Coordinates of C-alpha atoms and ligand atoms in Angstrom, one line a residue:
X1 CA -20.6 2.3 -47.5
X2 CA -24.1 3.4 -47.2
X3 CA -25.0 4.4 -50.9
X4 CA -24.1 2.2 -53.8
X5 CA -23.9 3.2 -57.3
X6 CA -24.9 -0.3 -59.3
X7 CA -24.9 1.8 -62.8
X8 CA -21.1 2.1 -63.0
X9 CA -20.1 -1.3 -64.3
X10 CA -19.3 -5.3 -63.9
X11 CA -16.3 -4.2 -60.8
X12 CA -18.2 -1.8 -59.0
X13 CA -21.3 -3.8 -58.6
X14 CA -20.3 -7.1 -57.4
X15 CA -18.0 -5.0 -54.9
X16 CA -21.3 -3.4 -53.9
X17 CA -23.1 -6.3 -53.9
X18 CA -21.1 -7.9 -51.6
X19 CA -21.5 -4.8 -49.2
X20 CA -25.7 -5.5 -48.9
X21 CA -25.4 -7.6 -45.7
X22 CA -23.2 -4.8 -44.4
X23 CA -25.6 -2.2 -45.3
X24 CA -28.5 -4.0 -43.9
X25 CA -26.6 -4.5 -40.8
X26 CA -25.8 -0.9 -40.4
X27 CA -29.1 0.0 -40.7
X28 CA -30.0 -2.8 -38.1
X29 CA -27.7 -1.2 -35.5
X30 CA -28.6 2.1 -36.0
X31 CA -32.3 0.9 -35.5
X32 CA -30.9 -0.8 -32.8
X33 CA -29.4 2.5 -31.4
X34 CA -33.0 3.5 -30.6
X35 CA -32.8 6.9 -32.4
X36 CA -35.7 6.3 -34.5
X37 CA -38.1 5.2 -32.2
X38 CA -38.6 9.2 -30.8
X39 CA -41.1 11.9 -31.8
X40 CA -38.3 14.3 -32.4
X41 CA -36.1 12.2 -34.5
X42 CA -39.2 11.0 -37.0
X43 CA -40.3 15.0 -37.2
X44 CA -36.6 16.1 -38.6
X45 CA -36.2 13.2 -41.2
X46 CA -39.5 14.2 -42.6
X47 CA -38.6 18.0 -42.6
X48 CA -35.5 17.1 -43.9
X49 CA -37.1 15.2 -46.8
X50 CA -39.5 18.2 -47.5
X51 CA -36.6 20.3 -47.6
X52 CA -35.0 17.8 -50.0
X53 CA -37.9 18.5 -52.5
X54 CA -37.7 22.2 -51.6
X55 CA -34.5 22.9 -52.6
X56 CA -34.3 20.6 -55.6
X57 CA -37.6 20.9 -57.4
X58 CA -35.8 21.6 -60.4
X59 CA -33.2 19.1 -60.6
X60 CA -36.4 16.7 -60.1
X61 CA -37.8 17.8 -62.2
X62 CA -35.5 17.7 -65.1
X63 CA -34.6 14.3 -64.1
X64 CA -38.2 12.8 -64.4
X65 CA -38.2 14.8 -68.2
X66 CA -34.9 13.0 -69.1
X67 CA -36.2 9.8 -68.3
X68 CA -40.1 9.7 -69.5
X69 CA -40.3 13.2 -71.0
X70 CA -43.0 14.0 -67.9
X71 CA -44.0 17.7 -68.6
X72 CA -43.0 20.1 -65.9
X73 CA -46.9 20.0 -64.3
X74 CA -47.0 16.3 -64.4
X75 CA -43.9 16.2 -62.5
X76 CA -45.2 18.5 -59.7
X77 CA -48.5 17.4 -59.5
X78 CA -48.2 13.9 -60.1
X79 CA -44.7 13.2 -57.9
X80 CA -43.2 16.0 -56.1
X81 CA -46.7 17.9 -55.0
X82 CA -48.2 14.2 -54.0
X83 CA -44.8 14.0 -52.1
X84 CA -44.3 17.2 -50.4
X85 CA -48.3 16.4 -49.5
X86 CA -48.0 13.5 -48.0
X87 CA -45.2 14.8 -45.7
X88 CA -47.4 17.6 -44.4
X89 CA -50.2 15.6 -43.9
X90 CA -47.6 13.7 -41.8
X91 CA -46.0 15.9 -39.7
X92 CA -49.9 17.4 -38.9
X93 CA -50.8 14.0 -37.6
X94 CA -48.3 11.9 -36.5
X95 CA -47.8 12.6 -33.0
X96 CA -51.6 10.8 -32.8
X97 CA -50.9 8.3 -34.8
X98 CA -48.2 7.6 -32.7
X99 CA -50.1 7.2 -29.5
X100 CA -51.4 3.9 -28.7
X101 CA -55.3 3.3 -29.9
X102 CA -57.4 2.1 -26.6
X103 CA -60.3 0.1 -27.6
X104 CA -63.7 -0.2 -25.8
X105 CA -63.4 -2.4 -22.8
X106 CA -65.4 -5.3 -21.9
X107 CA -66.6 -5.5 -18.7
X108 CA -63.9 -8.7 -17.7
X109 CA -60.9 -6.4 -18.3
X110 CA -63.1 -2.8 -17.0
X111 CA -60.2 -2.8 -14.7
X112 CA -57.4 -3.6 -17.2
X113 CA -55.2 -1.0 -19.1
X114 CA -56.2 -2.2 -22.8
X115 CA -53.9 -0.6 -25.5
X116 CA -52.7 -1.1 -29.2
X117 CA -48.8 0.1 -29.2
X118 CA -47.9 1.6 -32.4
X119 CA -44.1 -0.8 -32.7
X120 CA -41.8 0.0 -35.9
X121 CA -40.9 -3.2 -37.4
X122 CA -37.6 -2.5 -37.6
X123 CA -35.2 -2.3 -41.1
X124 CA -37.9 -2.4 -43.6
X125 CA -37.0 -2.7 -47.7
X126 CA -39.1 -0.1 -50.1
X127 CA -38.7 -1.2 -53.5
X128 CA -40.2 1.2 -56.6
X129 CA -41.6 1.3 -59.7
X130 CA -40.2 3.1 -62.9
X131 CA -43.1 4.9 -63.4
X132 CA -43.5 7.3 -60.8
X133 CA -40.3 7.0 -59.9
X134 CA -40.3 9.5 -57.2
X135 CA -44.0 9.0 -56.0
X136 CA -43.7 5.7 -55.7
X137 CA -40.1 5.5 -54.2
X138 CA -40.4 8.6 -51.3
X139 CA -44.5 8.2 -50.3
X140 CA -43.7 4.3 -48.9
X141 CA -40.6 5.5 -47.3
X142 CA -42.2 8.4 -46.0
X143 CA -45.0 6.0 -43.9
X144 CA -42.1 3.8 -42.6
X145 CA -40.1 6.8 -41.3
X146 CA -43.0 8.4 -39.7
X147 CA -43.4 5.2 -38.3
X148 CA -39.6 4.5 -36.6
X149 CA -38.3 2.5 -39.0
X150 CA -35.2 2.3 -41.3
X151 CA -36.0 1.9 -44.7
X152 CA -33.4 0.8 -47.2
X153 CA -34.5 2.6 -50.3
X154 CA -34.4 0.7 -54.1
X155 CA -35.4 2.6 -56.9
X156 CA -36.4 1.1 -59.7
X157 CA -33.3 1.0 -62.5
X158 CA -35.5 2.0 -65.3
X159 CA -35.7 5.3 -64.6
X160 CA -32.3 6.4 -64.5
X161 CA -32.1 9.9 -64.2
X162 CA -34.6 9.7 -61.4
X163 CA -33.0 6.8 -59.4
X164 CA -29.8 8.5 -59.7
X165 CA -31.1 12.0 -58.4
X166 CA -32.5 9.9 -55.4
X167 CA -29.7 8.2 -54.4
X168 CA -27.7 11.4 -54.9
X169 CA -30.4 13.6 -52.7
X170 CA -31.4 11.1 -49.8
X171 CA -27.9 10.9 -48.0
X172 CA -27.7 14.9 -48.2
X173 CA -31.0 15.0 -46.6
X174 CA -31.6 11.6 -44.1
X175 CA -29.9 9.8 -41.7
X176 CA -27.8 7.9 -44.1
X177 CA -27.4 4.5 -41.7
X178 CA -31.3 4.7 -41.3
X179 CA -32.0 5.4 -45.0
X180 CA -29.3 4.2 -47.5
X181 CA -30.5 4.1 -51.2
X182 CA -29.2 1.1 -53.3
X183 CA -29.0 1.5 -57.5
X184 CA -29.0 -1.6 -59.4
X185 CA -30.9 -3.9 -61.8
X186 CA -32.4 -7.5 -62.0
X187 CA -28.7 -8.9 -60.4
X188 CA -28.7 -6.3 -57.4
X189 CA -31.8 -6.5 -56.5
X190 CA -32.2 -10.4 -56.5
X191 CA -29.1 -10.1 -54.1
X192 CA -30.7 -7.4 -51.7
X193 CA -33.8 -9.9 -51.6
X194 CA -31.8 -12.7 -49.9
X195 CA -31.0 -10.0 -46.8
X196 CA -33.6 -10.7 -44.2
X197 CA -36.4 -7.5 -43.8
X198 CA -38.6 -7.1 -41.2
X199 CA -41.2 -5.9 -43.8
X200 CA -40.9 -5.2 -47.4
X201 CA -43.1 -2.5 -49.8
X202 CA -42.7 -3.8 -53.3
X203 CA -44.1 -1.5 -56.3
X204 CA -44.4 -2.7 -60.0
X205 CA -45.6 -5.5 -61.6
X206 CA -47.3 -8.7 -60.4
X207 CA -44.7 -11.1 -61.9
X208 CA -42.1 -9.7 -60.2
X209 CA -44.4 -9.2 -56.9
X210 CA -44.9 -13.3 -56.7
X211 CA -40.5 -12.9 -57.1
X212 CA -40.4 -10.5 -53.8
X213 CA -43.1 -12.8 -51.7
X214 CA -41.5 -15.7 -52.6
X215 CA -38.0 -13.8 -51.4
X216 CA -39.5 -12.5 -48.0
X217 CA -41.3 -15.8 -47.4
X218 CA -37.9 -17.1 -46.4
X219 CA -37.3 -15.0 -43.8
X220 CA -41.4 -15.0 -42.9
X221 CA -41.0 -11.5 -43.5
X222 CA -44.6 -9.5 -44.2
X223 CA -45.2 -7.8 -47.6
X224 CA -47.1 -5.3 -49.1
X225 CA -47.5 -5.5 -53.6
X226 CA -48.6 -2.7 -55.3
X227 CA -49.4 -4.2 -58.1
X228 CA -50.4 -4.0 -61.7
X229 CA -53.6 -5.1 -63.8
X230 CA -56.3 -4.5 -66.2
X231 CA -58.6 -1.3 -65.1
X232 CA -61.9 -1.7 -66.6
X233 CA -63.7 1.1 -67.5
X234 CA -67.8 0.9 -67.8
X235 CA -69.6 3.4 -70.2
X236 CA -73.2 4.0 -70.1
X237 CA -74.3 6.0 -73.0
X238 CA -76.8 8.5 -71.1
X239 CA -73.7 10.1 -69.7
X240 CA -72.4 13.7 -70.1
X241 CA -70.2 12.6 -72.8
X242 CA -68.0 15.8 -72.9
X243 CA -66.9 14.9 -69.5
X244 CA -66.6 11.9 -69.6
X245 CA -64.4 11.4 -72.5
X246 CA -62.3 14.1 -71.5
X247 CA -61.9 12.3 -67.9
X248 CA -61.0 8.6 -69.2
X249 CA -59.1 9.8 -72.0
X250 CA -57.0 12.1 -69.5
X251 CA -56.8 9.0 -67.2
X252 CA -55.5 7.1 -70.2
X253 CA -52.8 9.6 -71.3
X254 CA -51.3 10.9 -68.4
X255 CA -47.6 9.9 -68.1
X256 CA -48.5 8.6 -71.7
X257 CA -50.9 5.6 -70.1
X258 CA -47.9 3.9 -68.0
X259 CA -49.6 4.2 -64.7
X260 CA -50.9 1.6 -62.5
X261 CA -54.9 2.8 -62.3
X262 CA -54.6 3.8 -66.0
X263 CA -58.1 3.0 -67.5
X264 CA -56.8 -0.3 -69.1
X265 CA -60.2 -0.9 -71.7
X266 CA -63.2 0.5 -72.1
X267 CA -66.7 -1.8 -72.0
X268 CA -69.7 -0.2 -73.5
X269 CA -72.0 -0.8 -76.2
X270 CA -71.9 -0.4 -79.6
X271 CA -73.8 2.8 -79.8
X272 CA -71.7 4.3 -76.8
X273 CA -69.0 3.2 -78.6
X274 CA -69.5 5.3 -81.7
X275 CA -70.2 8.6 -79.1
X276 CA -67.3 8.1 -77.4
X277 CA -64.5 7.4 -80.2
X278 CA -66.2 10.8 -81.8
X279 CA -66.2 12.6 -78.7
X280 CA -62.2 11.5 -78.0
X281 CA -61.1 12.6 -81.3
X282 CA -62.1 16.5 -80.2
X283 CA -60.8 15.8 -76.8
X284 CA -57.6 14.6 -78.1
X285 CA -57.1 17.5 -80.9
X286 CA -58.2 20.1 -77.5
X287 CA -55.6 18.5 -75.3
X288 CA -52.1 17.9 -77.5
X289 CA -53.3 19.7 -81.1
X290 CA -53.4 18.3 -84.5
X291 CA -50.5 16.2 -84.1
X292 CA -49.8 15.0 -80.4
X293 CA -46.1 14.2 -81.4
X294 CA -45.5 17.9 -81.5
X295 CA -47.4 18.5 -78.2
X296 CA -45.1 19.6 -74.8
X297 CA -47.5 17.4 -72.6
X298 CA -47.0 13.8 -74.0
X299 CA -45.1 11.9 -72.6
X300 CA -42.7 9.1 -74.2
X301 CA -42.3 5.2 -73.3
X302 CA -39.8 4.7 -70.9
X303 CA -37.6 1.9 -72.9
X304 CA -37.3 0.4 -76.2
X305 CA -38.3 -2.7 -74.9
X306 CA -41.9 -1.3 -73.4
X307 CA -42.0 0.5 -76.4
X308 CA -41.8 -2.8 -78.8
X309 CA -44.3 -4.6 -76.4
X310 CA -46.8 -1.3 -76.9
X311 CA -46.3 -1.5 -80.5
X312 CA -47.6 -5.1 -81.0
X313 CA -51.0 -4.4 -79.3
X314 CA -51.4 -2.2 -82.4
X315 CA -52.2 -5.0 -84.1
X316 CA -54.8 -6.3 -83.2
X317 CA -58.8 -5.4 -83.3
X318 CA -59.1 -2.3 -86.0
X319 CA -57.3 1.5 -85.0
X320 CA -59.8 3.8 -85.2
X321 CA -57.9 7.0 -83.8
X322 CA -54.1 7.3 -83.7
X323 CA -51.5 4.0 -84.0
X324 CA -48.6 6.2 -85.5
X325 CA -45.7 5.3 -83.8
X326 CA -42.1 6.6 -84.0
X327 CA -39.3 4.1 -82.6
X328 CA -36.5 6.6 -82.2
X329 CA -38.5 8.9 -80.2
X330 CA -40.5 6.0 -78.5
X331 CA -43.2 7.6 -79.5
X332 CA -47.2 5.9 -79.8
X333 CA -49.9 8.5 -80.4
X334 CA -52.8 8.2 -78.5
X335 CA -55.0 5.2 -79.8
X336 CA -58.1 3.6 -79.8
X337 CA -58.8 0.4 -80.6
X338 CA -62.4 -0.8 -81.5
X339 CA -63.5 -4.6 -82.5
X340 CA -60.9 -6.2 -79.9
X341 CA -61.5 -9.9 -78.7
X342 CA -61.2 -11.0 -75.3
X343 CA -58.4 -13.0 -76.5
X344 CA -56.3 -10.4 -78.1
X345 CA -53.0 -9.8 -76.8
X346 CA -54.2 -6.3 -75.9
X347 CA -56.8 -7.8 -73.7
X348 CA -54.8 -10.7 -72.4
X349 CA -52.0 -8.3 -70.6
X350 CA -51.6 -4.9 -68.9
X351 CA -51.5 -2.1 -71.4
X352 CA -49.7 0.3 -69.8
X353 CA -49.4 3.0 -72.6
X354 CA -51.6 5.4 -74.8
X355 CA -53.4 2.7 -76.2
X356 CA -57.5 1.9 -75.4
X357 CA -59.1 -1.1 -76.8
X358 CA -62.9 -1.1 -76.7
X359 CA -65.1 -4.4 -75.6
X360 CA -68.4 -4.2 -76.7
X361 CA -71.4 -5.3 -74.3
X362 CA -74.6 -5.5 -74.1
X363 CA -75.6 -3.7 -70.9
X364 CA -73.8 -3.4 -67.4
X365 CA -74.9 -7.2 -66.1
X366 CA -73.0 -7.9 -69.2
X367 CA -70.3 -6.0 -68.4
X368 CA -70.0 -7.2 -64.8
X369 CA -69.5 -10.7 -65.9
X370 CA -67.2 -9.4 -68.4
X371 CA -64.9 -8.2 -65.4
X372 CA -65.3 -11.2 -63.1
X373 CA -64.1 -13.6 -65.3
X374 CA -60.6 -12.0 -65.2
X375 CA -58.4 -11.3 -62.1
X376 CA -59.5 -8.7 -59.7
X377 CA -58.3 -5.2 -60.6
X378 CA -56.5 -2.4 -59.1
X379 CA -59.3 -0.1 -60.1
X380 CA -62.6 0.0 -61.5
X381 CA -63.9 2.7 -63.4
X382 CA -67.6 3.6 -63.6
X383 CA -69.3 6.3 -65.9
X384 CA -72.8 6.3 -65.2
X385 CA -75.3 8.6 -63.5
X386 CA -77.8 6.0 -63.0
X387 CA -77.5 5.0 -58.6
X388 CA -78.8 1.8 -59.4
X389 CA -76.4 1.2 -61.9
X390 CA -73.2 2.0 -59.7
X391 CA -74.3 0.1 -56.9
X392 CA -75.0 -3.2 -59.4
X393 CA -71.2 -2.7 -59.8
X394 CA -70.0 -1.8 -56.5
X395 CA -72.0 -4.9 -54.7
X396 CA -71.2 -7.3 -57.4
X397 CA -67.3 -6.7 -58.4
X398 CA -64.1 -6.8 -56.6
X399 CA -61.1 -4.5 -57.2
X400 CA -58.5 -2.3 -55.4
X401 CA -60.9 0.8 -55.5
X402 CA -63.6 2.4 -57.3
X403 CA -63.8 5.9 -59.1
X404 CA -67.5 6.6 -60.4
X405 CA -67.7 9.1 -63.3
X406 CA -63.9 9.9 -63.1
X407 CA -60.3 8.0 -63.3
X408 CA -57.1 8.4 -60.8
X409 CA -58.6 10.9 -58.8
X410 CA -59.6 8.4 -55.7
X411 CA -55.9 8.0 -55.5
X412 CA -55.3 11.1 -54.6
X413 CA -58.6 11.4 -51.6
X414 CA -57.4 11.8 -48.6
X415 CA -58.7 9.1 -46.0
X416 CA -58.8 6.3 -48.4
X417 CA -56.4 3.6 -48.6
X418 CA -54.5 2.6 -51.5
X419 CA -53.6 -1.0 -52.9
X420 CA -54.7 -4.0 -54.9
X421 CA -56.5 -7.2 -54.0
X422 CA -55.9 -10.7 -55.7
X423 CA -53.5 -10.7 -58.5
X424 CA -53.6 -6.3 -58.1
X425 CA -51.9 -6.6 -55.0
X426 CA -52.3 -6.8 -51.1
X427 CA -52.0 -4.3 -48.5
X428 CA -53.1 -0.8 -48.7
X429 CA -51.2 2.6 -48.0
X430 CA -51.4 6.4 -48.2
X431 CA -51.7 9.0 -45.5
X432 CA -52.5 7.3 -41.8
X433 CA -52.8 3.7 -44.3
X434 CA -48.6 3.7 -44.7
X435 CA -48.0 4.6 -41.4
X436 CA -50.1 1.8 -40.4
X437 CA -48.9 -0.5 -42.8
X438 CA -45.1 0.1 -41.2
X439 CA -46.5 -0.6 -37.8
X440 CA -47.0 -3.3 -35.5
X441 CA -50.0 -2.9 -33.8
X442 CA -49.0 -4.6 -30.5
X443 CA -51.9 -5.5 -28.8
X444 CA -51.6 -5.2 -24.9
X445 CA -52.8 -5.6 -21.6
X446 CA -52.2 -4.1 -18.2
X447 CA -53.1 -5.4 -15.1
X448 CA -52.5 -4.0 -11.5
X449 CA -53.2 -5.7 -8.0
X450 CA -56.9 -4.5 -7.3
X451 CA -58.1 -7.0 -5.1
X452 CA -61.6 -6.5 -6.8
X453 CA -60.4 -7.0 -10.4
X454 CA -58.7 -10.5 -8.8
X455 CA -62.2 -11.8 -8.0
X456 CA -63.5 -10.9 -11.0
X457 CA -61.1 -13.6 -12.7
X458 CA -61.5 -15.6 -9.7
X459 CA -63.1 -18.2 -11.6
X460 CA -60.2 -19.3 -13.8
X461 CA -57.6 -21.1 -10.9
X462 CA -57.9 -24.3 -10.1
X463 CA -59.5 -26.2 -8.3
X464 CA -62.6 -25.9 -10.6
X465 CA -65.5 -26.0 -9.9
X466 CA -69.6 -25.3 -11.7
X467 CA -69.7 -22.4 -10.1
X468 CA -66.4 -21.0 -11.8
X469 CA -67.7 -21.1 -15.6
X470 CA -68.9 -18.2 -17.4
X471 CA -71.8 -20.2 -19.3
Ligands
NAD501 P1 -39.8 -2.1 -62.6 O1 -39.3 -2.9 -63.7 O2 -39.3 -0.8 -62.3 O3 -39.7 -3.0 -61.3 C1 -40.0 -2.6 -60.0 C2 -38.9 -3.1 -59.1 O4 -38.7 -4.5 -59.2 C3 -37.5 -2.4 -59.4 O5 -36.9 -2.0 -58.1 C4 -36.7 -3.5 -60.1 O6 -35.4 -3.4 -59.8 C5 -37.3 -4.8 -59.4 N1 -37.2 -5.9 -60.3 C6 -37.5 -6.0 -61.6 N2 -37.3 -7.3 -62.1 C7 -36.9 -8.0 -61.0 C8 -36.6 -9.4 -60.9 N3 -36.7 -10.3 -61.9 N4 -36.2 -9.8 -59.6 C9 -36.2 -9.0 -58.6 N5 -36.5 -7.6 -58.7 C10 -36.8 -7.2 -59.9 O7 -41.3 -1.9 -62.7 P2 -42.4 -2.7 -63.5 O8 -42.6 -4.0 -62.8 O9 -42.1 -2.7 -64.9 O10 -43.6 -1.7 -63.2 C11 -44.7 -1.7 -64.0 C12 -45.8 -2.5 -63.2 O11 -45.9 -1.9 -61.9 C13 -47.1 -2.4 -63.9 O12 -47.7 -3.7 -63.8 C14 -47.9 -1.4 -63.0 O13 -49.3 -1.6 -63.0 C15 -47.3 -1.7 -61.6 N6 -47.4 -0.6 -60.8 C16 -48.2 -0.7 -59.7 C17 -48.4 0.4 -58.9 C18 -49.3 0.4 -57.7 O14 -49.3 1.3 -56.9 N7 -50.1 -0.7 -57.5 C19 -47.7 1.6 -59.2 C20 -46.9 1.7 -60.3 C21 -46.7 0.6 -61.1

């Protein structure tokens, strides 16, 4: 069994889960095979999984619809595009990524072959989030293929249709003892976590991230958490407001606020505040209409239970745009919230819907002590077109990454590595970032029998003597 289906009952899934050590094993043997370690091999599992989202764009599609109601262009750009991209980028590069890095020599090993060999770890474990449940899933697994690894792929249960359609897809498409996809909940996925991994890629939230390290620290095996937080956003009010609003509020509402760099809270001053929840009503009625219910391009919560969680932040602070809220559709409008303490819920944990408290400060220093009295975040959002300004902000916070004057969009830069730092994560991937994060970088050194590169090292036998140290 290479694929198991943990939706389908009590019977099926303890059969299944009794079939994880197998599965890992497999995969272990197949690694062991050697079939992943070559060019060739790595180059038709990634244009088999290109293919896959080729041929079944639709179904994809329809699948991330069904389970968050994500509009047809926020399923292309947002997951299959971001996919399908990252593949590409991929294939262009990954026969030098492959080769092994030689760094500058010193002049005791001038002589000396000194390399960095690019070494799969082995059967690695990529677990996503419910969110982007494809984007999150494929772009890890992508990185450890390209790499020479197996990868046993572990969608997140949430999204049903979308895990489903995964573990339905992959088989067709990969090398099912190198990638077998495992469906299940809380149960299966504690059980997978007892298999030993020679390197796990966890995505979702950090409780469940300090779960998974404290799993893979049995086996010593190395992590990477992409992890969750609160974003910050800083406002200055000399800003072109019409862009700006229209860029943090479309960071905010995009896949309905349940994304992992969503802007989280805004801090700004009073007055900024005033321009900015006037600006966001136009920007709101421009992008989803009178009513945003009715509007095509908003997307639901994904569960009842996220959905009663969201609907508690509505009280507190005072609701100054939206806060309607329809249960059987899981439906919250777009809200802002405006007089919001520090210790209100809704600034205590991750938002991770439409709603957008706003903290008022005094002026950036304000604002900067603001953010580092909390844990460091995944991103950090400035909107200001002062230089001085952004610099205060870049030399004195720490977060994941930084976007100045826009949200989400340094996720998608090629070139620049992706992750969290602190209670936001650790480790980093995206483009040449995941394929190094699935590597070993092996460091090593090759000597031959040059009778002049002996008496260089001459020094370092015994018996010795003054004349035989460096300093
Ligand atoms: P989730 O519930 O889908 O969980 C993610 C994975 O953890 C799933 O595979 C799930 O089966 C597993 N899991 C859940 N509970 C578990 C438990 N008790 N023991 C073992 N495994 C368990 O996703 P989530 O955690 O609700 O995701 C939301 C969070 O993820 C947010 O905090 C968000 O910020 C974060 N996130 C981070 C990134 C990033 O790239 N840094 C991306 C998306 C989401």
């Amino acid at each position: 069994i290479t694929r198991v289906n943990g939706f389908d009952g009590e019977e099926f899934e303890s059969i299944n889960m009794a079939n994880y050590a197998a599965i890992v094993q497999k995969a272990r043997d197949a690694f062991g095979t050697g079939r992943t370690l070559s060019y060739e091999f790595r180059v038709k599992q990634l244009k088999n999984l290109l293919r896959m989202f080729e041929e079944n764009d639709t179904d994809l599609i329809s699948a991330l619809e069904s389970d968050l109601r994500k509009s047809k262009q926020e399923a292309c750009i947002m997951e299959i595009e971001i996919c399908k991209n990252e593949i590409r980028q991929t294939l262009l590069n990954l026969k030098d990524w492959m080769q092994p890095d030689r760094p500058e020599k010193t002049f005791v090993n001038m002589l000396d072959d000194v390399a960095i060999y690019k070494d799969p770890y082995g059967v690695v474990l990529v677990m996503g989030a419910w969110n982007y449940p494809v984007q999150l899933t494929i772009c890890p697994v992508i990185g450890a293929m390209a790499a020479g690894n197996c990868a046993v792929i572990k969608p997140s249960e949430i999204a049903t249709a979308s895990a489903k359609l995964i573990a339905d897809l992959v088989p067709k498409y990969l090398d099912q003892e190198c990638f077998p996809v495992i469906l299940g909940g809380i149960p299966e996925t504690t059980e997978l976590l007892k298999q030993k991994f020679d390197y796990i890629f966890y995505t979702g939230s950090t409780t469940v991230g300090k779960i998974v390290r404290a799993a893979a620290n049995e086996h010593l095996t190395p992590v990477t958490l992409e992890l969750g937080g609160k974003s910050p956003v800083y406002l200055d009010g000399t800003v072109n407001m019409n862009i700006a609003v229209k860029r943090i509020m479309w960071g905010k509402l995009v896949n309905a606020g349940q994304t992992c760099i969503a802007p989280d809270y805004v801090l700004c001053t009073r007055e900024t505040q005033e321009k900015f929840v006037a600006k966001a009503k136009e920007v709101l009625k421009e992008f989803y209409g009178a009513n945003p219910k009715n509007s095509p391009d908003l997307c639901r919560i994904v569960s009842d239970k996220q959905f009663q969680r969201l609907k508690e932040y509505l009280n507190c602070g005072k609701i100054v745009v939206g806060g309607e809220v329809d249960a059987s559709d899981r439906y919250i409008a777009p809200t802002i919230l405006v007089d919001v303490k520090p210790t209100d819920k809704v600034m205590q944990e991750e938002i991770f819907g439409p709603i957008l408290p706003i903290v008022n400060v005094e002026n950036a220093y304000e604002a900067i002590k603001f953010i580092n009295s909390r844990e460091k975040p995944l991103a950090l959002y400035i909107f200001s077109e002062k230089g001085s300004e952004k610099d205060l902000f870049l030399k004195n916070t720490t977060s994941g990454g930084v976007c100045v004057n826009d949200t989400i969009f340094h996720a998608a830069a090629e070139g620049l590595p992706f992750g969290g730092v602190g209670c936001s994560g650790m480790g980093a991937y995206h483009g040449k970032f995941t394929f190094d994060t699935f590597t070993h970088h092996k460091g090593t050194l090759v000597k031959d029998y040059n009778i002049i590169g002996e008496s260089l090292a001459a020094g370092r036998y015994p018996p010795y003597s003054e004349k035989g140290l460096a300093f």
